[in-house]
């Protein structure tokens, strides 16, 4: 007897899945079980297609194993959890004598064996445990992938009473990275608070037209000279910088490529814009992270980059004598923090508005002193 254990894990998902599995094991009472109902799935497949697409697999694996593995992907991807699923693992204890007989029967009769399975879902976690009962015994773990969060709407943001006083009315605000998340919320809050806003996005158009928001496509990694000239022509008094890559967790030694990517976005992308706007000397707001203090080991690259950002902007403040802000924001409900683990995170606007108001007050105080 031998064992097959396959894991299909993205490095950014490993941490969440480990925690999710441990929580599921500790809270068995929260399972909703459908063990009394069995389901069938065909293990048939086109051998000619398999040989063309996966020749090594067709040559080295037996008919039974190939049929089971392919059928398991259909169960996960099309049945349960179905669309937007994550195939996490399959644990299969091999009974080689029995499976050899079954494989011979499949070849002789040219008739694949049906797969009999049951499943149970977890009420708290988006976890499904699928048990294969026949023709082999195996356990599959799969997760339902969290759905993308929509941007906060103008109607939601207009409820903040602090915006009625138009606290940003004197600002010409350049918001970089306004396509989604904090950057999108920032542009809307500033506009609702009276600012004239130029918002840049990368791959998507700005989702909500407003009279005092102008939009512009801009890639901080490939800055076009024409766009930089447009930023100069806008002559912003304030720069709000939210450009970011996908934030990922890494275990083990320092990931050089990941750290380099963060620095390209958070430091060098900002530096290019500040160099272009050196005549304007706008006040600069770029959020840091609570991870600079908490130092989670799986987020060390991100934490180092955000710490470097804080030092860089202190140098910029000293060099140009301009106000800066690098508030260490906590995790909030954005697409960067989507997780298979249930969580209750604050909306970005609840976190960001106080920081924007504090930054506006800081600017006003410095202007009066001048």
Short mmCIF file of C-alpha atoms in Angstrom, two decimals:
data_model
loop_
_atom_site.label_atom_id
_atom_site.label_comp_id
_atom_site.label_asym_id
_atom_site.label_seq_id
_atom_site.Cartn_x
_atom_site.Cartn_y
_atom_site.Cartn_z
CA UNK A 1 0.00 0.00 0.00
CA UNK A 2 1.26 3.48 -0.82
CA UNK A 3 -0.07 7.00 -0.44
CA UNK A 4 -0.58 9.84 -2.90
CA UNK A 5 -0.93 13.33 -1.45
CA UNK A 6 -1.12 16.25 -3.86
CA UNK A 7 -1.33 19.90 -2.85
CA UNK A 8 -2.25 22.67 -5.24
CA UNK A 9 -1.26 25.82 -3.38
CA UNK A 10 -0.35 29.35 -4.37
CA UNK A 11 2.24 30.78 -1.97
CA UNK A 12 -0.11 33.63 -1.10
CA UNK A 13 -2.82 31.15 -0.07
CA UNK A 14 -0.70 28.74 2.02
CA UNK A 15 -1.04 30.68 5.26
CA UNK A 16 -4.81 31.11 4.97
CA UNK A 17 -5.37 27.44 4.11
CA UNK A 18 -3.29 26.17 7.01
CA UNK A 19 -5.18 28.33 9.46
CA UNK A 20 -8.51 27.44 7.83
CA UNK A 21 -7.86 23.71 8.09
CA UNK A 22 -6.80 23.99 11.75
CA UNK A 23 -9.94 25.97 12.58
CA UNK A 24 -12.12 23.41 10.83
CA UNK A 25 -10.55 20.59 12.83
CA UNK A 26 -11.11 22.44 16.10
CA UNK A 27 -14.78 23.16 15.43
CA UNK A 28 -16.35 19.95 14.03
CA UNK A 29 -19.77 20.92 15.41
CA UNK A 30 -19.98 23.70 12.85
CA UNK A 31 -19.98 21.30 9.89
CA UNK A 32 -23.16 20.94 7.85
CA UNK A 33 -22.97 17.36 6.55
CA UNK A 34 -24.60 15.77 3.50
CA UNK A 35 -23.08 12.31 3.97
CA UNK A 36 -26.46 10.63 3.51
CA UNK A 37 -26.62 11.70 -0.13
CA UNK A 38 -24.25 10.15 -2.65
CA UNK A 39 -23.21 11.67 -5.97
CA UNK A 40 -21.82 10.15 -9.14
CA UNK A 41 -19.17 11.42 -11.54
CA UNK A 42 -17.87 9.75 -14.68
CA UNK A 43 -14.18 8.89 -14.86
CA UNK A 44 -14.21 8.73 -18.67
CA UNK A 45 -11.73 10.76 -20.68
CA UNK A 46 -10.43 10.99 -24.25
CA UNK A 47 -7.09 9.17 -24.33
CA UNK A 48 -6.02 10.74 -27.64
CA UNK A 49 -6.51 14.23 -26.19
CA UNK A 50 -4.58 13.21 -23.07
CA UNK A 51 -1.64 11.94 -25.13
CA UNK A 52 -1.58 15.16 -27.14
CA UNK A 53 -1.82 17.49 -24.15
CA UNK A 54 0.00 15.51 -21.42
CA UNK A 55 2.16 12.82 -23.08
CA UNK A 56 4.23 12.05 -19.96
CA UNK A 57 1.08 11.61 -17.89
CA UNK A 58 -0.48 9.32 -20.49
CA UNK A 59 2.68 7.20 -20.63
CA UNK A 60 3.36 6.82 -16.89
CA UNK A 61 -0.03 6.72 -15.16
CA UNK A 62 -2.60 3.94 -15.34
CA UNK A 63 -6.14 4.40 -16.70
CA UNK A 64 -7.73 4.37 -13.24
CA UNK A 65 -5.45 7.04 -11.76
CA UNK A 66 -5.83 9.37 -14.74
CA UNK A 67 -9.60 8.99 -14.72
CA UNK A 68 -9.82 9.69 -10.98
CA UNK A 69 -7.56 12.77 -11.11
CA UNK A 70 -9.34 14.29 -14.09
CA UNK A 71 -12.77 13.58 -12.61
CA UNK A 72 -11.72 15.19 -9.32
CA UNK A 73 -11.03 18.47 -11.13
CA UNK A 74 -14.51 18.36 -12.68
CA UNK A 75 -16.10 17.67 -9.29
CA UNK A 76 -14.30 20.63 -7.70
CA UNK A 77 -14.52 23.02 -10.64
CA UNK A 78 -18.04 22.26 -11.89
CA UNK A 79 -19.98 20.61 -9.06
CA UNK A 80 -18.83 21.44 -5.54
CA UNK A 81 -17.72 24.14 -4.73
CA UNK A 82 -18.03 24.79 -8.50
CA UNK A 83 -17.27 28.15 -10.09
CA UNK A 84 -14.64 30.27 -8.26
CA UNK A 85 -13.21 27.26 -6.42
CA UNK A 86 -9.70 26.51 -5.17
CA UNK A 87 -8.55 22.87 -5.43
CA UNK A 88 -6.39 22.59 -2.32
CA UNK A 89 -5.40 18.92 -1.97
CA UNK A 90 -6.19 15.25 -2.58
CA UNK A 91 -5.17 12.50 -0.16
CA UNK A 92 -5.35 9.01 -1.68
CA UNK A 93 -4.30 5.80 0.07
CA UNK A 94 -3.33 3.39 -2.68
CA UNK A 95 -4.49 -0.23 -2.50
CA UNK A 96 -2.35 -1.41 -5.35
CA UNK A 97 -3.59 -5.00 -5.68
CA UNK A 98 -7.22 -3.90 -5.88
CA UNK A 99 -6.48 -0.95 -8.12
CA UNK A 100 -4.48 -3.18 -10.50
CA UNK A 101 -7.55 -5.40 -10.91
CA UNK A 102 -9.79 -2.39 -11.48
CA UNK A 103 -7.39 -0.94 -14.03
CA UNK A 104 -7.30 -4.26 -15.90
CA UNK A 105 -11.11 -4.36 -15.91
CA UNK A 106 -11.26 -0.87 -17.39
CA UNK A 107 -8.84 -1.82 -20.17
CA UNK A 108 -10.56 -5.14 -20.90
CA UNK A 109 -14.13 -3.82 -20.94
CA UNK A 110 -13.23 -0.37 -22.29
CA UNK A 111 -15.70 1.00 -19.74
CA UNK A 112 -14.63 3.60 -17.12
CA UNK A 113 -15.89 3.10 -13.58
CA UNK A 114 -18.25 5.70 -12.06
CA UNK A 115 -16.97 7.63 -9.06
CA UNK A 116 -19.16 7.64 -5.96
CA UNK A 117 -18.62 10.55 -3.57
CA UNK A 118 -20.16 12.53 -0.73
CA UNK A 119 -19.18 15.92 0.63
CA UNK A 120 -19.52 18.13 3.67
CA UNK A 121 -19.26 21.90 3.89
CA UNK A 122 -18.12 24.08 6.76
CA UNK A 123 -20.50 26.76 8.06
CA UNK A 124 -17.76 29.19 9.11
CA UNK A 125 -15.08 28.55 6.51
CA UNK A 126 -15.48 28.32 2.75
CA UNK A 127 -14.18 24.75 2.99
CA UNK A 128 -15.58 21.64 1.30
CA UNK A 129 -14.33 18.14 2.15
CA UNK A 130 -15.13 15.66 -0.62
CA UNK A 131 -14.87 11.94 0.14
CA UNK A 132 -14.48 9.46 -2.72
CA UNK A 133 -15.94 6.07 -1.74
CA UNK A 134 -15.67 4.07 -4.97
CA UNK A 135 -13.83 2.81 -6.98
CA UNK A 136 -11.06 4.13 -4.70
CA UNK A 137 -10.98 5.88 -1.33
CA UNK A 138 -9.64 9.43 -1.25
CA UNK A 139 -10.28 12.80 0.37
CA UNK A 140 -10.29 16.12 -1.48
CA UNK A 141 -10.19 19.51 0.21
CA UNK A 142 -11.40 22.52 -1.76
CA UNK A 143 -12.25 26.12 -0.94
CA UNK A 144 -14.71 28.58 -2.40
CA UNK A 145 -12.73 31.52 -3.75
CA UNK A 146 -13.80 34.87 -2.21
CA UNK A 147 -15.56 37.17 -4.67
CA UNK A 148 -14.10 40.52 -5.65
CA UNK A 149 -15.35 43.44 -3.57
CA UNK A 150 -17.01 46.42 -5.30
CA UNK A 151 -15.69 49.92 -4.71
CA UNK A 152 -17.55 51.99 -2.13
CA UNK A 153 -20.23 54.07 -3.84
CA UNK A 154 -20.76 57.83 -3.74
CA UNK A 155 -24.04 57.29 -1.91
CA UNK A 156 -22.23 55.40 0.85
CA UNK A 157 -19.47 57.99 1.16
CA UNK A 158 -21.79 61.00 1.04
CA UNK A 159 -23.21 59.95 4.43
CA UNK A 160 -20.11 61.23 6.22
CA UNK A 161 -21.20 64.50 7.79
CA UNK A 162 -17.62 65.82 7.96
CA UNK A 163 -17.66 66.24 4.17
CA UNK A 164 -20.52 68.75 4.26
CA UNK A 165 -18.11 71.44 5.50
CA UNK A 166 -16.05 70.97 2.30
CA UNK A 167 -12.77 70.42 4.19
CA UNK A 168 -10.75 69.84 1.00
CA UNK A 169 -12.07 72.80 -1.02
CA UNK A 170 -8.65 74.47 -1.32
CA UNK A 171 -6.93 71.37 -2.70
CA UNK A 172 -5.93 70.46 -6.24
CA UNK A 173 -5.41 66.79 -5.53
CA UNK A 174 -3.56 64.29 -7.69
CA UNK A 175 -4.60 60.76 -6.68
CA UNK A 176 -2.38 58.02 -8.14
CA UNK A 177 -3.80 54.49 -8.13
CA UNK A 178 -7.49 55.42 -7.97
CA UNK A 179 -8.88 52.40 -9.78
CA UNK A 180 -9.89 50.50 -6.65
CA UNK A 181 -9.37 50.13 -2.92
CA UNK A 182 -8.02 53.02 -0.85
CA UNK A 183 -7.07 55.10 -3.89
CA UNK A 184 -10.59 54.94 -5.31
CA UNK A 185 -12.12 55.88 -1.96
CA UNK A 186 -9.61 58.71 -1.51
CA UNK A 187 -10.48 60.33 -4.86
CA UNK A 188 -14.21 60.20 -4.06
CA UNK A 189 -13.83 61.51 -0.50
CA UNK A 190 -11.67 64.40 -1.68
CA UNK A 191 -14.12 65.28 -4.46
CA UNK A 192 -17.12 65.09 -2.11
CA UNK A 193 -15.18 67.32 0.28
CA UNK A 194 -14.69 70.02 -2.36
CA UNK A 195 -11.30 69.23 -3.91
CA UNK A 196 -10.50 69.44 -7.60
CA UNK A 197 -9.19 65.93 -8.35
CA UNK A 198 -7.05 64.39 -11.07
CA UNK A 199 -7.26 60.60 -10.61
CA UNK A 200 -5.01 58.10 -12.39
CA UNK A 201 -5.85 54.44 -12.96
CA UNK A 202 -3.94 51.56 -14.52
CA UNK A 203 -6.18 49.00 -16.24
CA UNK A 204 -9.68 50.20 -15.46
CA UNK A 205 -11.61 53.40 -15.99
CA UNK A 206 -12.68 55.34 -12.90
CA UNK A 207 -16.01 53.87 -11.86
CA UNK A 208 -17.95 57.03 -10.94
CA UNK A 209 -18.03 60.19 -13.08
CA UNK A 210 -18.00 63.40 -11.03
CA UNK A 211 -17.81 67.03 -12.19
CA UNK A 212 -14.68 67.73 -10.14
CA UNK A 213 -12.82 64.50 -10.99
CA UNK A 214 -10.69 64.22 -14.15
CA UNK A 215 -9.21 60.82 -14.94
CA UNK A 216 -6.03 59.77 -16.69
CA UNK A 217 -4.45 56.36 -17.43
CA UNK A 218 -1.00 56.01 -15.88
CA UNK A 219 1.42 53.14 -15.22
CA UNK A 220 3.90 53.93 -12.44
CA UNK A 221 6.29 51.26 -13.76
CA UNK A 222 6.21 52.66 -17.31
CA UNK A 223 5.68 56.40 -16.89
CA UNK A 224 4.83 58.06 -20.21
CA UNK A 225 6.36 61.52 -20.68
CA UNK A 226 3.07 62.82 -22.09
CA UNK A 227 1.23 61.83 -18.92
CA UNK A 228 3.92 63.35 -16.69
CA UNK A 229 3.50 66.62 -18.62
CA UNK A 230 -0.25 66.42 -17.98
CA UNK A 231 0.45 66.00 -14.26
CA UNK A 232 2.71 69.05 -14.37
CA UNK A 233 0.03 71.06 -16.17
CA UNK A 234 -2.51 70.14 -13.49
CA UNK A 235 -0.11 71.65 -10.90
CA UNK A 236 -1.41 69.78 -7.84
CA UNK A 237 -1.16 71.20 -4.34
CA UNK A 238 -1.50 67.69 -2.89
CA UNK A 239 -0.32 64.28 -4.06
CA UNK A 240 -2.04 61.15 -2.76
CA UNK A 241 -0.15 58.03 -3.82
CA UNK A 242 -1.79 54.58 -3.63
CA UNK A 243 -0.16 52.61 -6.46
CA UNK A 244 0.58 49.06 -5.35
CA UNK A 245 1.23 45.61 -6.75
CA UNK A 246 -0.63 42.53 -5.54
CA UNK A 247 0.41 42.02 -1.92
CA UNK A 248 1.47 38.44 -1.20
CA UNK A 249 2.73 36.40 1.73
CA UNK A 250 6.01 34.48 1.49
CA UNK A 251 7.45 32.00 3.95
CA UNK A 252 11.13 31.20 4.29
CA UNK A 253 13.99 33.41 3.21
CA UNK A 254 13.63 36.95 1.91
CA UNK A 255 12.05 37.03 -1.55
CA UNK A 256 14.26 39.37 -3.58
CA UNK A 257 11.94 39.80 -6.57
CA UNK A 258 8.96 40.57 -4.34
CA UNK A 259 10.87 43.16 -2.32
CA UNK A 260 12.16 44.76 -5.52
CA UNK A 261 8.63 44.99 -6.92
CA UNK A 262 7.32 46.69 -3.77
CA UNK A 263 10.17 49.21 -3.88
CA UNK A 264 9.51 49.93 -7.57
CA UNK A 265 5.93 50.84 -6.74
CA UNK A 266 6.24 52.53 -3.34
CA UNK A 267 9.52 54.44 -3.77
CA UNK A 268 10.69 54.72 -7.36
CA UNK A 269 7.21 55.19 -8.83
CA UNK A 270 6.57 58.02 -6.38
CA UNK A 271 10.03 59.49 -6.92
CA UNK A 272 9.41 59.78 -10.67
CA UNK A 273 6.25 61.80 -10.07
CA UNK A 274 7.85 64.01 -7.42
CA UNK A 275 10.74 64.75 -9.76
CA UNK A 276 8.24 65.78 -12.47
CA UNK A 277 6.40 67.99 -9.93
CA UNK A 278 9.50 69.48 -8.33
CA UNK A 279 8.40 73.01 -9.27
CA UNK A 280 5.01 72.53 -7.60
CA UNK A 281 6.28 70.88 -4.40
CA UNK A 282 2.93 69.30 -3.47
CA UNK A 283 2.19 67.96 -0.03
CA UNK A 284 2.53 64.16 -0.13
CA UNK A 285 0.30 61.50 1.38
CA UNK A 286 1.24 57.83 0.94
CA UNK A 287 -0.08 55.25 3.39
CA UNK A 288 2.27 52.98 5.27
CA UNK A 289 1.11 49.86 7.12
CA UNK A 290 0.60 48.60 10.66
CA UNK A 291 2.83 45.71 9.58
CA UNK A 292 5.84 48.03 10.06
CA UNK A 293 5.17 47.66 13.78
CA UNK A 294 3.67 44.18 13.90
CA UNK A 295 6.27 42.58 11.58
CA UNK A 296 4.39 39.41 10.53
CA UNK A 297 7.06 37.01 9.31
CA UNK A 298 5.17 35.96 6.17
CA UNK A 299 4.88 39.67 5.15
CA UNK A 300 8.51 40.69 5.72
CA UNK A 301 9.09 41.97 2.15
CA UNK A 302 6.04 44.21 2.33
CA UNK A 303 6.95 45.45 5.82
CA UNK A 304 10.51 46.30 4.76
CA UNK A 305 9.28 48.22 1.70
CA UNK A 306 6.77 50.24 3.73
CA UNK A 307 9.43 51.03 6.32
CA UNK A 308 11.73 52.23 3.54
CA UNK A 309 8.89 54.39 2.20
CA UNK A 310 8.57 56.17 5.55
CA UNK A 311 12.29 56.97 5.59
CA UNK A 312 12.21 58.12 1.96
CA UNK A 313 9.36 60.57 2.57
CA UNK A 314 11.03 61.99 5.68
CA UNK A 315 14.01 62.75 3.42
CA UNK A 316 11.67 64.33 0.84
CA UNK A 317 10.06 66.47 3.55
CA UNK A 318 13.48 67.68 4.66
CA UNK A 319 14.69 68.26 1.08
CA UNK A 320 11.65 70.18 -0.20
CA UNK A 321 10.24 71.51 3.08
CA UNK A 322 6.81 70.08 2.36
CA UNK A 323 4.19 68.38 4.56
CA UNK A 324 4.07 64.59 4.32
CA UNK A 325 1.94 61.85 5.83
CA UNK A 326 2.60 58.12 6.01
CA UNK A 327 -0.14 56.83 8.34
CA UNK A 328 0.24 53.19 9.31
CA UNK A 329 -3.13 51.92 8.19
CA UNK A 330 -4.61 48.67 9.55
CA UNK A 331 -5.97 45.90 7.33
CA UNK A 332 -9.32 46.81 5.82
CA UNK A 333 -11.91 45.24 3.55
CA UNK A 334 -10.26 45.53 0.12
CA UNK A 335 -9.48 43.08 -2.65
CA UNK A 336 -5.90 42.94 -1.33
CA UNK A 337 -7.13 41.34 1.90
CA UNK A 338 -9.66 38.89 0.45
CA UNK A 339 -9.29 35.61 2.30
CA UNK A 340 -10.90 32.21 2.60
CA UNK A 341 -10.98 32.93 6.34
CA UNK A 342 -14.01 34.85 7.61
CA UNK A 343 -13.05 38.30 8.83
CA UNK A 344 -14.68 41.51 10.00
CA UNK A 345 -12.57 44.32 8.59
CA UNK A 346 -13.45 48.00 8.42
CA UNK A 347 -14.41 49.65 5.14
CA UNK A 348 -11.49 51.70 3.70
CA UNK A 349 -13.45 54.95 4.04
CA UNK A 350 -13.87 54.57 7.81
CA UNK A 351 -10.10 54.33 8.18
CA UNK A 352 -9.05 56.80 5.51
CA UNK A 353 -11.34 59.79 6.11
CA UNK A 354 -9.88 60.59 9.54
CA UNK A 355 -6.37 60.47 8.07
CA UNK A 356 -7.34 62.78 5.19
CA UNK A 357 -8.92 65.28 7.57
CA UNK A 358 -5.85 65.16 9.82
CA UNK A 359 -3.59 65.75 6.80
CA UNK A 360 -5.72 68.70 5.64
CA UNK A 361 -5.53 70.25 9.11
CA UNK A 362 -1.75 69.70 9.17
CA UNK A 363 -1.44 71.55 5.86
CA UNK A 364 -3.61 74.43 7.02
CA UNK A 365 -1.56 74.83 10.19
CA UNK A 366 1.71 74.95 8.28
CA UNK A 367 0.29 77.50 5.80
CA UNK A 368 -0.72 79.78 8.67
CA UNK A 369 2.74 79.46 10.22
CA UNK A 370 4.31 80.44 6.91
#
